[in-house]
């Protein structure tokens, strides 16, 4: 994500949380809904032209979490950012050994195979390595 895209997603999500906080005011504490926390910083969008889902860094814990347009899996704790980046670097260095996902190219763009739709998968080429 570019810095502008990250800022846009953050502002959109914080706006959604502000609207939810109005509704939360009338809810008992254990029924309040958290859509987005101020410490969550979007860092990775799952689509090059679509920021409807991705990963955020929880600045309070150092772990990555997932967001989606429909809040599915929201807050699910994943790796630390360091672990995620190390594994991504390993997959790029030795794509044949990648266990989570397969890096490749569509045109000249680096993509992860699991994030492609059916039409794009026909154009996907694995990285040499």
Short mmCIF file of C-alpha atoms in Angstrom, two decimals:
data_model
loop_
_atom_site.label_atom_id
_atom_site.label_comp_id
_atom_site.label_asym_id
_atom_site.label_seq_id
_atom_site.Cartn_x
_atom_site.Cartn_y
_atom_site.Cartn_z
CA UNK A 1 0.00 0.00 0.00
CA UNK A 2 1.13 3.52 -0.63
CA UNK A 3 1.13 5.92 2.30
CA UNK A 4 -1.88 7.72 0.80
CA UNK A 5 -3.79 4.42 0.45
CA UNK A 6 -2.95 3.46 4.04
CA UNK A 7 -4.11 6.86 5.29
CA UNK A 8 -7.33 6.60 3.28
CA UNK A 9 -8.15 3.12 4.64
CA UNK A 10 -7.31 4.25 8.18
CA UNK A 11 -9.59 7.29 7.93
CA UNK A 12 -12.41 5.24 6.42
CA UNK A 13 -12.13 2.60 9.15
CA UNK A 14 -11.92 5.15 11.95
CA UNK A 15 -15.02 6.85 10.51
CA UNK A 16 -16.85 3.52 10.60
CA UNK A 17 -15.74 3.03 14.20
CA UNK A 18 -16.96 6.52 15.14
CA UNK A 19 -20.41 5.64 13.77
CA UNK A 20 -20.33 2.34 15.68
CA UNK A 21 -19.31 4.18 18.87
CA UNK A 22 -22.55 6.20 18.66
CA UNK A 23 -24.46 2.91 18.67
CA UNK A 24 -22.14 1.48 21.34
CA UNK A 25 -23.20 4.25 23.71
CA UNK A 26 -26.58 2.51 24.07
CA UNK A 27 -25.12 -0.99 24.43
CA UNK A 28 -23.93 -2.74 27.56
CA UNK A 29 -20.15 -3.06 27.68
CA UNK A 30 -19.89 -6.71 26.65
CA UNK A 31 -22.11 -6.08 23.58
CA UNK A 32 -20.11 -3.15 22.19
CA UNK A 33 -18.61 -3.64 18.75
CA UNK A 34 -15.08 -2.69 17.77
CA UNK A 35 -14.56 -2.40 14.03
CA UNK A 36 -11.23 -0.59 14.15
CA UNK A 37 -8.81 0.50 16.86
CA UNK A 38 -6.69 3.67 16.68
CA UNK A 39 -3.55 1.53 17.02
CA UNK A 40 -4.32 -0.48 13.86
CA UNK A 41 -2.26 0.73 10.89
CA UNK A 42 -3.10 -0.73 7.45
CA UNK A 43 0.10 -1.99 5.79
CA UNK A 44 -0.85 -4.52 3.11
CA UNK A 45 -3.83 -4.50 0.73
CA UNK A 46 -4.76 -7.86 -0.75
CA UNK A 47 -5.56 -6.33 -4.13
CA UNK A 48 -3.35 -4.00 -6.11
CA UNK A 49 -6.30 -1.80 -7.06
CA UNK A 50 -8.64 -2.72 -4.22
CA UNK A 51 -8.10 -1.94 -0.55
CA UNK A 52 -11.25 -3.73 0.64
CA UNK A 53 -9.17 -6.27 2.54
CA UNK A 54 -5.66 -6.63 3.82
CA UNK A 55 -3.40 -6.74 6.82
CA UNK A 56 -2.90 -4.14 9.51
CA UNK A 57 -0.14 -3.73 12.06
CA UNK A 58 -1.41 -3.42 15.61
CA UNK A 59 1.01 -0.83 16.96
CA UNK A 60 0.07 -1.81 20.53
CA UNK A 61 1.15 -5.45 20.14
CA UNK A 62 3.41 -5.58 17.07
CA UNK A 63 1.24 -8.30 15.47
CA UNK A 64 -0.52 -8.25 12.15
CA UNK A 65 -4.28 -8.59 11.93
CA UNK A 66 -6.68 -8.97 9.05
CA UNK A 67 -9.40 -6.64 7.83
CA UNK A 68 -12.05 -7.16 5.17
CA UNK A 69 -14.91 -5.14 3.78
CA UNK A 70 -17.31 -7.24 5.84
CA UNK A 71 -15.08 -7.47 8.93
CA UNK A 72 -14.65 -11.23 8.51
CA UNK A 73 -11.75 -12.44 10.62
CA UNK A 74 -11.33 -8.96 12.01
CA UNK A 75 -8.56 -8.77 14.55
CA UNK A 76 -7.42 -12.32 13.89
CA UNK A 77 -3.84 -12.31 15.14
CA UNK A 78 -1.23 -13.35 12.64
CA UNK A 79 2.55 -13.05 12.60
CA UNK A 80 4.60 -10.08 13.64
CA UNK A 81 5.46 -7.75 10.78
CA UNK A 82 9.09 -8.88 10.99
CA UNK A 83 8.13 -12.56 10.70
CA UNK A 84 5.78 -11.83 7.80
CA UNK A 85 8.45 -9.88 5.90
CA UNK A 86 11.13 -12.52 6.59
CA UNK A 87 8.85 -15.26 5.24
CA UNK A 88 7.94 -13.15 2.21
CA UNK A 89 11.65 -12.57 1.51
CA UNK A 90 12.31 -16.31 1.84
CA UNK A 91 9.49 -17.06 -0.62
CA UNK A 92 10.96 -14.58 -3.10
CA UNK A 93 14.48 -16.04 -2.73
CA UNK A 94 13.33 -19.64 -3.09
CA UNK A 95 9.83 -19.66 -4.63
CA UNK A 96 9.82 -23.43 -5.09
CA UNK A 97 10.04 -23.85 -1.30
CA UNK A 98 7.17 -21.45 -0.53
CA UNK A 99 4.64 -23.15 1.73
CA UNK A 100 1.98 -20.48 2.36
CA UNK A 101 1.60 -19.00 -1.10
CA UNK A 102 3.41 -18.90 -4.41
CA UNK A 103 4.91 -15.65 -5.70
CA UNK A 104 4.84 -15.01 -9.42
CA UNK A 105 4.30 -12.44 -12.10
CA UNK A 106 1.29 -11.19 -14.00
CA UNK A 107 2.76 -8.94 -16.63
CA UNK A 108 5.58 -7.26 -14.74
CA UNK A 109 3.76 -7.11 -11.40
CA UNK A 110 4.68 -9.32 -8.44
CA UNK A 111 1.57 -11.15 -7.24
CA UNK A 112 0.68 -13.97 -4.87
CA UNK A 113 -1.16 -16.82 -6.59
CA UNK A 114 -3.86 -17.19 -3.93
CA UNK A 115 -5.03 -13.60 -4.51
CA UNK A 116 -5.70 -13.99 -8.23
CA UNK A 117 -9.07 -14.51 -9.84
CA UNK A 118 -9.56 -17.25 -12.45
CA UNK A 119 -8.81 -14.98 -15.42
CA UNK A 120 -5.55 -13.76 -13.89
CA UNK A 121 -4.37 -17.27 -13.01
CA UNK A 122 -4.05 -18.02 -16.74
CA UNK A 123 -1.54 -15.16 -17.03
CA UNK A 124 0.40 -15.99 -13.83
CA UNK A 125 4.03 -17.07 -14.27
CA UNK A 126 6.01 -18.52 -11.35
CA UNK A 127 9.24 -16.82 -10.34
CA UNK A 128 12.46 -18.56 -11.30
CA UNK A 129 14.46 -19.71 -8.36
#
